Coordinates of N, CA, C and O in Angstrom, one line a residue:
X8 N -31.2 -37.0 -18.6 CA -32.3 -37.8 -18.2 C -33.4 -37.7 -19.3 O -34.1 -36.7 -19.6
X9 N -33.5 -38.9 -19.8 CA -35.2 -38.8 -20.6 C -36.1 -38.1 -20.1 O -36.0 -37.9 -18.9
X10 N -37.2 -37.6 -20.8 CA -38.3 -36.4 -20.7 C -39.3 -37.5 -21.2 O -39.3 -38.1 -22.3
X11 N -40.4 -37.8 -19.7 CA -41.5 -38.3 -20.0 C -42.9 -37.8 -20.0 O -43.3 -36.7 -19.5
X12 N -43.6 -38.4 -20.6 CA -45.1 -37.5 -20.9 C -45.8 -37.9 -20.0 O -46.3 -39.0 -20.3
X13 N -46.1 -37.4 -18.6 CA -46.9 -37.2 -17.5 C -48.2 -37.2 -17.7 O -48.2 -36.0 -17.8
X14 N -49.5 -37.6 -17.8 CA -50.7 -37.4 -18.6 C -50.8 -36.2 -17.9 O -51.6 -35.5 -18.6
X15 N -50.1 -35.1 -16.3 CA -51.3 -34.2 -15.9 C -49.5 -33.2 -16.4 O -48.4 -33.8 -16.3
X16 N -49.6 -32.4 -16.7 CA -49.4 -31.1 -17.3 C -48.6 -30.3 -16.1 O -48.5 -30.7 -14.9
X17 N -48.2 -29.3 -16.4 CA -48.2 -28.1 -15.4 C -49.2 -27.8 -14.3 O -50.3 -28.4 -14.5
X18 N -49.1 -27.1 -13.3 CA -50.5 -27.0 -12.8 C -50.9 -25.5 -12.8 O -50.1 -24.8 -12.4
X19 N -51.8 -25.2 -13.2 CA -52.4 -23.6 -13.2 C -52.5 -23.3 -11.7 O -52.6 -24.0 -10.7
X20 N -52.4 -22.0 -12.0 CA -52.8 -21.2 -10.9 C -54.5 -20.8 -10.4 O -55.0 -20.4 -11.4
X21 N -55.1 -20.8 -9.6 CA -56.5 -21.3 -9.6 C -56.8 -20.8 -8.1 O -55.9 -20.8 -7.2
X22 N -58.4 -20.4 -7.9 CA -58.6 -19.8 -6.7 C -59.2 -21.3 -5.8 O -60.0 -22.0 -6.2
X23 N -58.7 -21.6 -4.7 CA -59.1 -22.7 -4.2 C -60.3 -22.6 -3.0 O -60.6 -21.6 -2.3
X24 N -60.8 -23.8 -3.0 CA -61.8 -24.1 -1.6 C -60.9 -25.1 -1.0 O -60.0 -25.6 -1.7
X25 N -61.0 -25.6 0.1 CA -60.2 -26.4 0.8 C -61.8 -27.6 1.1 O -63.0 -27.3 1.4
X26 N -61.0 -28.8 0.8 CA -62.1 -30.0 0.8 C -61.1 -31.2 1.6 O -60.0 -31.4 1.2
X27 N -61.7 -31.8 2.5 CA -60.7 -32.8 2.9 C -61.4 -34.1 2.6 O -62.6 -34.2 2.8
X28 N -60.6 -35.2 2.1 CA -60.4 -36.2 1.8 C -59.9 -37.4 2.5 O -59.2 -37.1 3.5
X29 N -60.1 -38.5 2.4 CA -59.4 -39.5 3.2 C -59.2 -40.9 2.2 O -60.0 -41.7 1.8
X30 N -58.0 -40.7 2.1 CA -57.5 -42.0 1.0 C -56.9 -43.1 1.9 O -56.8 -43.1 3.1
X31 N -56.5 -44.0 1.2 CA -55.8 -45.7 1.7 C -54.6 -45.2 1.7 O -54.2 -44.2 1.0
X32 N -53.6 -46.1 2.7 CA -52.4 -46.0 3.0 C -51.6 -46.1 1.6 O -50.9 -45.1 1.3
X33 N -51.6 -47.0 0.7 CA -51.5 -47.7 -0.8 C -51.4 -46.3 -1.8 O -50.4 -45.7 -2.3
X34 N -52.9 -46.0 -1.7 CA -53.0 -44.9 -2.9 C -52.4 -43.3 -2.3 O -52.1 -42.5 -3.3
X35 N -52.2 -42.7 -1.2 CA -51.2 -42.0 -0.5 C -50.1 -41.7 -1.2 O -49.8 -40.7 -1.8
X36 N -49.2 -43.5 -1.0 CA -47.9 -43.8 -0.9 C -48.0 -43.7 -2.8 O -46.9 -43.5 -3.2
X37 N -48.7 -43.8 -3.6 CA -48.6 -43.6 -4.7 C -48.8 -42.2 -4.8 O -47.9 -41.5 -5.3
X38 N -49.8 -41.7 -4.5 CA -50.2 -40.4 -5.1 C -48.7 -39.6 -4.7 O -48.4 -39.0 -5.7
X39 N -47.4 -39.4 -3.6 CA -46.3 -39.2 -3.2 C -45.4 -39.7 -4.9 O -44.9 -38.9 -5.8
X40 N -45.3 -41.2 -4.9 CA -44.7 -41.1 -5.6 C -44.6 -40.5 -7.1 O -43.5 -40.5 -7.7
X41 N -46.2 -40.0 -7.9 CA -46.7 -39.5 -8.5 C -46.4 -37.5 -8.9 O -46.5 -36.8 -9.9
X42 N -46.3 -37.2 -7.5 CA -45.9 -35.7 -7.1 C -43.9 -35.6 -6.9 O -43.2 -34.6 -7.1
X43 N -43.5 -37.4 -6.4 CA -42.0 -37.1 -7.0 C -41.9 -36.7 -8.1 O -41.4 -35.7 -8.6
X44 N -42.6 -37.8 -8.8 CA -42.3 -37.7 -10.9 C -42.8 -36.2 -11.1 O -42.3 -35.4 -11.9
X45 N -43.5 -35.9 -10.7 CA -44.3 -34.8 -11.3 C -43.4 -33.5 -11.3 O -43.1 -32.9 -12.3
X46 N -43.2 -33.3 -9.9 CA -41.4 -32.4 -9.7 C -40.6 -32.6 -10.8 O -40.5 -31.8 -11.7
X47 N -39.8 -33.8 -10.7 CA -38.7 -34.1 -11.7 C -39.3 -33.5 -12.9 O -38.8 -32.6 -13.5
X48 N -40.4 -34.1 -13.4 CA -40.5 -33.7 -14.9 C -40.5 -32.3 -15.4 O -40.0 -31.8 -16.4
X49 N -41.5 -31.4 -14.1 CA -41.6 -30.0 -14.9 C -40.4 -29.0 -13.5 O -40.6 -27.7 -13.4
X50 N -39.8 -29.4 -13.0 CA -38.7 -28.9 -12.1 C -39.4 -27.9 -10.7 O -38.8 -26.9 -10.3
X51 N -40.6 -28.2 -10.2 CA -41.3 -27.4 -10.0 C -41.7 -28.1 -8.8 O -42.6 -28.9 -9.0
X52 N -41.1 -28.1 -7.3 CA -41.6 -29.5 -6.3 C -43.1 -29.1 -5.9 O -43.6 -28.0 -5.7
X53 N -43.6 -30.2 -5.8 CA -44.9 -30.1 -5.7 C -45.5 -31.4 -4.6 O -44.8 -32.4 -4.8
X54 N -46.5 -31.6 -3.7 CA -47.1 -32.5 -3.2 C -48.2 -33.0 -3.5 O -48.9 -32.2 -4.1
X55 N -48.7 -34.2 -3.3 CA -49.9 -34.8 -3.5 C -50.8 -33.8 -3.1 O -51.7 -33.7 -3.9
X56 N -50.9 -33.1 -2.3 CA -52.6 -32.4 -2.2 C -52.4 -31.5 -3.3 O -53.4 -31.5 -4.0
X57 N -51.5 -30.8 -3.6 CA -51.3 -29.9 -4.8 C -51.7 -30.6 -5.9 O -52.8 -30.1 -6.4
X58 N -51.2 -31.9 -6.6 CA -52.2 -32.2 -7.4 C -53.5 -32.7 -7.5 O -54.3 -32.3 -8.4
X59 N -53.8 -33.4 -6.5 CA -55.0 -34.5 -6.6 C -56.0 -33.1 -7.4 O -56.4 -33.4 -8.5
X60 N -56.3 -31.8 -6.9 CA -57.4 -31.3 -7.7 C -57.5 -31.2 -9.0 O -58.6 -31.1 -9.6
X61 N -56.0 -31.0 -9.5 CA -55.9 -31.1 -11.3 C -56.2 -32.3 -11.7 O -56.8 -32.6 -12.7
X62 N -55.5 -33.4 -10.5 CA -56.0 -35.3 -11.2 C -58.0 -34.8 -11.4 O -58.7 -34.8 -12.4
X63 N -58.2 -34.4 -10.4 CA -59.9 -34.8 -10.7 C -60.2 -34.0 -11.5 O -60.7 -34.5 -12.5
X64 N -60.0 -32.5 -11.7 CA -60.0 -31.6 -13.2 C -60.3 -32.7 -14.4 O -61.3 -32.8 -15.1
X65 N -59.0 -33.5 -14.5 CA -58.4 -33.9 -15.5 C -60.0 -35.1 -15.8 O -60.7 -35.3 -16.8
X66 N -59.9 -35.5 -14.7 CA -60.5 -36.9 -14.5 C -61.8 -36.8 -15.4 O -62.1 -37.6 -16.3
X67 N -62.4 -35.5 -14.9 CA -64.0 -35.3 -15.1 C -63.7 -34.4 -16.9 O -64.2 -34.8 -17.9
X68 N -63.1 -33.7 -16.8 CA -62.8 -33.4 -18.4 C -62.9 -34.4 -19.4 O -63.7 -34.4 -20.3
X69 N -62.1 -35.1 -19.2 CA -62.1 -36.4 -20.4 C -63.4 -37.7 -19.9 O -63.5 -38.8 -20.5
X70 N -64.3 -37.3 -18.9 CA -65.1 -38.7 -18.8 C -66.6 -37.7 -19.5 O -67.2 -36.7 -19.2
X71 N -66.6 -38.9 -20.9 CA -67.6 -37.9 -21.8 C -69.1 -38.3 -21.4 O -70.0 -37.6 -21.8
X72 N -69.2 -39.4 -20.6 CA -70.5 -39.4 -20.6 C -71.0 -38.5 -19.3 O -72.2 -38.4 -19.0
X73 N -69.9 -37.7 -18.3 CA -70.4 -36.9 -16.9 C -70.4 -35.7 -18.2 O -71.6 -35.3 -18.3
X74 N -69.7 -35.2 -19.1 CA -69.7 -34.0 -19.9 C -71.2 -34.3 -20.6 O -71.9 -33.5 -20.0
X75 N -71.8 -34.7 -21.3 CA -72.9 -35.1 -22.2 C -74.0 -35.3 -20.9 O -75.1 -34.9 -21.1
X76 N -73.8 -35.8 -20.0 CA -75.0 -35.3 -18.9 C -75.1 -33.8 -18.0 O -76.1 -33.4 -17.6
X77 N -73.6 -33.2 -17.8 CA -73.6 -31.9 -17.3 C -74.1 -31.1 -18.3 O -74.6 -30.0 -17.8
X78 N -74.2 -31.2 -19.5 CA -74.2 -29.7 -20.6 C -76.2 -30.5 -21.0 O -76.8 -30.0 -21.9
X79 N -76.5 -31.2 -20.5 CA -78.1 -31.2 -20.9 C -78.8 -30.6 -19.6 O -78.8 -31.0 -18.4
X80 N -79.5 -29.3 -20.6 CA -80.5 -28.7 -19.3 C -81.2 -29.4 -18.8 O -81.4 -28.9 -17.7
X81 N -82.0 -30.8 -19.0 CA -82.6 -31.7 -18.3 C -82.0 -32.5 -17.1 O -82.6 -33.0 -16.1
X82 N -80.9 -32.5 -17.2 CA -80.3 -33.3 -16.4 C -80.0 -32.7 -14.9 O -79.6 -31.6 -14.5
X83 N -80.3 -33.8 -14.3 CA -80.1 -33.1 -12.7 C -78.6 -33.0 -12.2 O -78.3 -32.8 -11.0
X84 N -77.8 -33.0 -13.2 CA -76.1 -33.0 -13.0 C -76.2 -31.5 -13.6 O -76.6 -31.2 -14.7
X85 N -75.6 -30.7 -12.4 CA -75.1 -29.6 -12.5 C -73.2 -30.0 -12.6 O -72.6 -31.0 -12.4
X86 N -72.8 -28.9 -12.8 CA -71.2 -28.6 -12.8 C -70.7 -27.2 -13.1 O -71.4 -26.3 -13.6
X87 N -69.2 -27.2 -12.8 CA -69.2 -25.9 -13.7 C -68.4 -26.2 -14.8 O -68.3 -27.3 -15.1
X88 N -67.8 -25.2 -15.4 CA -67.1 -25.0 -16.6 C -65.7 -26.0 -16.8 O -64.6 -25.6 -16.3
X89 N -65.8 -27.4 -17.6 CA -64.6 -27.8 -17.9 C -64.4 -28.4 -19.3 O -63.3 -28.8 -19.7

């Protein structure tokens, strides 16, 4: 079987808070089939709530203008370290 490039990685090990969420039936049934692929790729079964916190990790890492407003002491956007 081909080896595809997943944009989210392995998932680290990480101390959690528990936050609940409420998604559409649609993005669910995707986020499922997203945590299939995600298994298959790194052999490691895993479920949608397992990822969604690395998706937003990921999310907020690469969005440069929430990074360039979090790291100015002026700014009323606090965060922590990503």
């Amino acid at each position: 079987m081909k080896k595809t490039k997943l944009r989210l990685g392995p998932l680290p090990k990480a101390e959690v808070v528990k936050l609940t969420i409420s998604v559409s039936a649609e993005l669910k049934t995707t986020l499922d089939r997203y945590a299939e692929l995600h298994s298959r790729e790194y052999g490691k079964i895993v479920d949608a709530t397992a990822l969604i916190p690395h998706m937003l990790y990921t999310f907020m890492a690469r969005d440069r203008e929430f990074r360039k407003l979090a790291a100015n002491p002026l700014s009323d956007v606090q965060c922590g370290e990503l």
